[in-house]
Coordinates of C-alpha atoms in Angstrom, one line a residue:
X1 CA -15.0 -16.2 19.6
X2 CA -12.8 -18.2 22.1
X3 CA -10.5 -16.2 24.1
X4 CA -7.2 -17.5 25.0
X5 CA -4.1 -16.1 27.2
X6 CA -0.5 -15.3 26.4
X7 CA 0.9 -11.8 27.3
X8 CA 4.5 -10.3 27.3
X9 CA 5.3 -7.1 28.8
X10 CA 8.1 -5.7 27.1
X11 CA 10.3 -3.1 29.3
X12 CA 14.1 -2.8 29.6
X13 CA 13.7 -5.0 32.6
X14 CA 11.7 -7.6 30.5
X15 CA 8.9 -7.8 33.2
X16 CA 5.8 -9.7 32.2
X17 CA 1.9 -9.6 32.7
X18 CA -1.1 -11.3 31.5
X19 CA -4.4 -10.4 29.7
X20 CA -7.3 -12.1 27.8
X21 CA -7.2 -11.7 24.2
X22 CA -9.1 -13.1 21.1
X23 CA -7.9 -16.1 19.1
X24 CA -5.6 -15.2 16.0
X25 CA -4.8 -11.6 17.4
X26 CA -1.8 -9.8 18.7
X27 CA -2.4 -6.7 20.4
X28 CA 0.5 -4.1 20.7
X29 CA 0.1 -1.2 23.3
X30 CA 3.0 1.6 23.0
X31 CA 3.5 3.9 26.2
X32 CA 6.7 6.0 25.7
X33 CA 9.8 3.8 25.5
X34 CA 7.9 0.5 26.3
X35 CA 5.2 -1.5 24.6
X36 CA 3.1 -4.2 25.6
X37 CA 3.0 -7.3 23.2
X38 CA -0.2 -9.9 23.8
X39 CA -0.1 -12.8 21.8
X40 CA -3.0 -15.0 21.8
X41 CA -2.0 -18.5 22.9
X42 CA -3.4 -20.3 19.9
X43 CA -0.8 -18.7 17.8
X44 CA 2.0 -18.6 20.2
X45 CA 4.2 -20.8 18.4
X46 CA 3.4 -18.8 15.0
X47 CA 4.6 -15.5 16.0
X48 CA 8.1 -14.9 17.5
X49 CA 8.8 -11.8 19.5
X50 CA 12.2 -10.2 19.0
X51 CA 11.1 -6.7 20.3
X52 CA 13.2 -4.1 22.2
X53 CA 11.4 -1.9 24.4
X54 CA 8.8 0.5 21.9
X55 CA 10.7 -1.0 18.8
X56 CA 8.1 -3.9 18.4
X57 CA 9.5 -6.4 15.9
X58 CA 7.7 -9.8 15.3
X59 CA 8.2 -12.6 13.1
X60 CA 5.3 -14.5 11.4
X61 CA 6.1 -18.1 11.0
X62 CA 7.3 -18.6 7.2
X63 CA 5.7 -22.0 7.6
X64 CA 2.2 -20.6 8.4
X65 CA -0.1 -20.5 5.8
X66 CA -3.3 -19.8 7.3
X67 CA -4.5 -23.6 7.5
X68 CA -7.6 -23.6 9.8
X69 CA -6.6 -20.7 11.9
X70 CA -7.0 -18.0 9.0
X71 CA -4.8 -14.9 9.2
X72 CA -3.6 -13.0 12.1
X73 CA -4.8 -9.7 13.1
X74 CA -2.4 -7.1 14.8
X75 CA -4.2 -4.4 16.9
X76 CA -1.7 -1.4 17.5
X77 CA -2.5 1.4 19.9
X78 CA -1.1 3.9 22.4
X79 CA 1.8 6.5 21.8
X80 CA 5.6 6.4 21.3
X81 CA 7.9 9.1 20.1
X82 CA 10.7 6.6 19.6
X83 CA 9.2 3.3 18.6
X84 CA 8.3 1.3 15.6
X85 CA 6.1 -1.7 14.4
X86 CA 8.2 -4.6 12.1
X87 CA 6.7 -7.4 10.7
X88 CA 7.9 -10.3 8.7
X89 CA 6.0 -13.3 7.3
X90 CA 4.9 -15.2 4.3
X91 CA 0.9 -15.0 4.6
X92 CA -1.4 -12.2 4.3
X93 CA -2.6 -10.5 7.8
X94 CA -4.6 -7.5 9.1
X95 CA -3.4 -4.6 10.8
X96 CA -6.0 -2.4 13.1
X97 CA -4.9 1.0 13.9
X98 CA -6.8 2.0 17.1
X99 CA -5.9 5.4 18.2
X100 CA -2.1 4.9 17.5
X101 CA 0.5 7.8 17.5
X102 CA 3.9 6.3 16.5
X103 CA 7.2 7.9 15.4
X104 CA 10.3 6.2 14.6
X105 CA 12.9 8.6 14.5
X106 CA 15.5 6.0 12.6
X107 CA 13.2 4.5 10.0
X108 CA 9.7 3.5 9.1
X109 CA 6.9 3.9 11.9
X110 CA 5.3 0.9 10.4
X111 CA 7.4 -1.7 8.4
X112 CA 5.8 -4.8 6.9
X113 CA 8.1 -7.2 5.2
X114 CA 5.2 -9.6 4.2
X115 CA 4.9 -10.2 0.4
X116 CA 1.0 -11.1 0.5
X117 CA -2.0 -8.9 1.1
X118 CA -1.9 -6.5 4.2
X119 CA -5.2 -5.3 5.2
X120 CA -4.8 -1.7 7.1
X121 CA -7.8 -1.0 9.2
X122 CA -8.6 2.4 11.0
X123 CA -12.1 2.0 12.9
X124 CA -14.8 4.4 13.0
X125 CA -14.1 7.0 15.5
X126 CA -10.4 6.7 15.9
X127 CA -7.3 8.8 14.9
X128 CA -4.1 7.3 14.2
X129 CA -0.9 9.2 13.3
X130 CA 2.7 7.9 11.8
X131 CA 5.8 9.7 11.2
X132 CA 9.3 8.5 10.4
X133 CA 12.8 9.8 10.5
X134 CA 15.7 9.8 7.9
X135 CA 17.2 6.2 6.8
X136 CA 18.7 4.8 3.6
X137 CA 17.4 1.3 4.1
X138 CA 13.6 1.9 3.7
X139 CA 11.1 3.8 1.2
X140 CA 8.4 5.1 3.2
X141 CA 7.0 6.1 6.7
X142 CA 4.5 3.4 6.2
X143 CA 6.5 0.7 4.2
X144 CA 5.0 -2.7 2.8
X145 CA 6.2 -5.3 0.8
X146 CA 3.1 -6.8 -0.3
X147 CA -0.6 -5.8 -1.5
X148 CA -2.0 -2.7 0.8
X149 CA -5.6 -2.2 1.1
X150 CA -6.2 0.7 3.4
X151 CA -10.0 0.4 4.9
X152 CA -12.2 1.4 7.8
X153 CA -14.0 4.6 8.5
X154 CA -11.5 6.1 10.9
X155 CA -8.6 8.4 10.2
X156 CA -5.2 7.8 9.4
X157 CA -2.3 10.9 9.4
X158 CA 1.1 10.0 7.6
X159 CA 4.0 12.1 7.3
X160 CA 7.2 10.8 5.4
X161 CA 10.1 12.9 6.9
X162 CA 12.6 10.4 5.0
X163 CA 11.4 9.7 1.5
X164 CA 7.5 8.4 0.6
X165 CA 5.0 8.9 3.2
X166 CA 3.3 5.5 2.0
X167 CA 5.3 2.9 0.2
X168 CA 4.0 -0.4 -1.3
X169 CA 6.0 -2.7 -3.5
X170 CA 2.7 -4.1 -4.9
X171 CA -0.9 -2.4 -5.3
X172 CA -2.3 0.2 -3.0
X173 CA -6.1 0.4 -2.6
X174 CA -8.2 2.8 -0.4
X175 CA -11.9 2.4 0.8
X176 CA -14.0 4.3 3.3
X177 CA -11.4 5.6 5.5
X178 CA -9.9 9.2 5.7
X179 CA -6.1 9.1 4.8
X180 CA -4.2 12.5 5.2
X181 CA -0.7 12.7 3.9
X182 CA 0.6 15.9 5.1
X183 CA 4.1 15.9 4.0
X184 CA 6.8 13.5 2.1
X185 CA 10.5 14.2 1.2
X186 CA 9.3 12.4 -2.0
X187 CA 6.1 11.0 -3.3
X188 CA 2.7 11.1 -1.0
X189 CA 1.8 7.5 -2.4
X190 CA 4.4 5.7 -4.4
X191 CA 3.4 1.9 -5.2
X192 CA 3.5 -0.6 -8.2
X193 CA 1.2 -2.6 -10.0
X194 CA -1.8 -0.3 -9.8
X195 CA -3.7 2.4 -7.1
X196 CA -7.2 2.2 -6.7
X197 CA -9.4 4.9 -4.8
X198 CA -12.7 3.0 -4.2
X199 CA -14.2 5.4 -1.6
X200 CA -13.3 7.4 1.5
X201 CA -11.1 10.8 1.5
X202 CA -7.6 10.9 0.5
X203 CA -5.6 14.3 1.1
X204 CA -2.1 14.7 0.0
X205 CA -0.2 17.8 0.4
X206 CA 3.2 19.2 1.1
X207 CA 5.0 16.4 -0.8
X208 CA 8.4 17.4 -2.6
X209 CA 8.0 15.1 -5.6
X210 CA 4.5 13.2 -7.1
X211 CA 1.4 13.1 -5.0
X212 CA 0.6 9.7 -6.4
X213 CA 3.3 7.5 -8.4
X214 CA 2.3 4.3 -9.8
X215 CA 5.1 2.0 -11.5
X216 CA 4.8 -1.6 -13.1
X217 CA 6.2 -4.1 -11.4
X218 CA 7.4 -6.3 -13.9
X219 CA 8.4 -5.3 -17.6
X220 CA 5.3 -6.4 -19.4
X221 CA 1.8 -4.5 -18.5
X222 CA -1.0 -7.1 -17.8
X223 CA -3.5 -4.3 -18.8
X224 CA -6.3 -3.9 -16.6
X225 CA -7.9 -7.1 -15.6
X226 CA -11.7 -7.6 -14.6
X227 CA -11.1 -8.5 -11.0
X228 CA -7.6 -6.8 -10.6
X229 CA -6.4 -10.1 -9.4
X230 CA -2.6 -10.3 -10.4
X231 CA -2.8 -7.0 -12.3
X232 CA 0.4 -5.1 -13.2
X233 CA -0.4 -2.5 -15.2
X234 CA 0.8 0.8 -13.7
X235 CA -2.8 2.1 -13.6
X236 CA -4.5 4.6 -11.4
X237 CA -8.5 4.0 -10.7
X238 CA -10.8 6.4 -9.2
X239 CA -14.2 5.0 -8.4
X240 CA -15.5 7.3 -5.8
X241 CA -14.7 9.4 -2.8
X242 CA -12.7 12.3 -2.5
X243 CA -9.3 13.0 -3.7
X244 CA -7.4 16.1 -2.9
X245 CA -3.5 16.8 -3.9
X246 CA -1.9 19.9 -3.3
X247 CA 1.3 21.6 -2.9
X248 CA 3.5 19.0 -4.4
X249 CA 6.9 19.4 -6.3
X250 CA 6.3 17.6 -9.7
X251 CA 3.1 15.9 -10.6
X252 CA -0.4 15.3 -9.1
X253 CA -0.4 11.8 -10.5
X254 CA 2.3 10.0 -12.3
X255 CA 1.4 6.2 -13.6
X256 CA 3.3 3.9 -15.8
X257 CA -0.2 3.0 -17.1
X258 CA -3.4 4.9 -17.6
X259 CA -5.5 7.1 -15.2
X260 CA -9.1 6.4 -15.2
X261 CA -11.8 8.4 -13.2
X262 CA -15.3 6.8 -13.1
X263 CA -16.5 8.7 -9.8
X264 CA -15.8 10.6 -7.1
X265 CA -14.5 14.5 -6.3
X266 CA -11.3 15.4 -7.6
X267 CA -9.7 18.3 -5.7
X268 CA -6.8 18.8 -7.9
X269 CA -5.6 19.7 -11.4
X270 CA -6.6 16.9 -13.6
X271 CA -4.2 18.2 -16.4
X272 CA -1.3 17.7 -14.3
X273 CA -0.9 14.1 -14.7
X274 CA 1.6 12.0 -16.6
X275 CA 0.5 8.9 -18.2
X276 CA 2.7 6.4 -19.9
X277 CA 0.6 3.4 -21.3
X278 CA 3.6 2.0 -23.2
X279 CA 6.0 1.7 -20.3
X280 CA 7.9 -1.7 -20.2
X281 CA 5.7 -3.2 -22.9
X282 CA 7.9 -5.8 -25.2
X283 CA 7.8 -5.6 -29.1
X284 CA 5.8 -8.1 -31.0
X285 CA 4.7 -8.4 -34.7
X286 CA 0.9 -8.7 -34.9
X287 CA -1.7 -8.5 -37.5
X288 CA -5.4 -8.1 -38.2
X289 CA -6.0 -5.6 -35.3
X290 CA -9.9 -5.4 -34.7
X291 CA -11.0 -1.9 -35.3
X292 CA -12.8 -1.5 -31.7
X293 CA -9.3 -1.5 -30.3
X294 CA -7.4 1.8 -28.8
X295 CA -4.5 2.4 -30.8
X296 CA -1.6 4.9 -29.8
X297 CA 1.5 6.1 -31.1
X298 CA 4.8 6.1 -29.2
X299 CA 4.0 9.7 -27.9
X300 CA 0.6 8.3 -26.5
X301 CA -1.4 10.1 -29.2
X302 CA -4.5 8.1 -30.3
X303 CA -4.1 7.0 -34.1
X304 CA -5.6 4.4 -36.2
X305 CA -5.0 0.7 -36.6
X306 CA -4.0 1.1 -40.2
X307 CA -1.0 3.4 -38.8
X308 CA 2.5 2.2 -40.0
X309 CA 5.4 2.0 -37.8
X310 CA 5.0 1.1 -34.0
X311 CA 1.6 1.5 -32.3
X312 CA 0.7 0.7 -28.9
X313 CA -2.5 -1.2 -29.0
X314 CA -5.1 -1.9 -25.9
X315 CA -7.9 -4.3 -26.6
X316 CA -9.4 -6.7 -24.2
X317 CA -7.7 -6.0 -21.2
X318 CA -4.3 -6.5 -22.9
X319 CA -1.7 -3.9 -24.0
X320 CA 0.6 -5.0 -26.8
X321 CA 3.3 -3.1 -28.8
X322 CA 2.5 -3.6 -32.6
X323 CA 5.0 -3.5 -35.4
X324 CA 3.7 -2.6 -39.0

């Protein structure tokens, strides 16, 4: 890949140095109260740097939609006990955490205000650690406005000293990596739309509320969709990997939808799970329910399609409230 050059060294004095990096890449290296931010020259007009010392704040142009350039990768490494990574933008992106140790005493360690897909990678052999501090404005030590996909074969440790350890306003997926949540004042993972454990290892302990909580993002559930594209079900899926949840204050898992296990190892009390498959479903009158549909009463108990009153019907990936 072609290499380009543009680098800004952010210190209190504002001194600058240069280094060669790959196209479509931004490299951030933390060192105490300073950070080096290096932006590839082919995207220098797209990424605006408004950082201050080790509090790195980047704006990915709202007009950038990939085009021929594709998405931007942000590579974070180094150590700071008083720093942050803040990113705003309007197009999907990737974060690579490469032996990063980052604590923000006054807010999220990582704060992504990007409503698109955000891929968070922990490369093989690396260990990164995130911690936050008390604040009222954000919901997690790792706080993301968009779809969050945790991937890679490395290790990521997160502690939420203010609210949740990991918060995503949309779905969360975990694949391959080891994600250790070692404490939270609220939930270990709190997300909307759905949560999927595809593979890897997820350890959650020392959280004051739920291990994992999943909410509907809207008022009407889409039910399970085949490719999960545009799904907003409140569901939890465990396909493979190892999920361990211990020392929590409320529930191991709490979901506005259903919790489905199709593989993997579950090291927690699977009975300590709250499902609410009817949350937020608008009422409607229908008839002729197929006998293959799954029908529940308003207490979540399985019933028959001939039951009188209000029932919840799950059929063909859709969930509906039925009045008879």
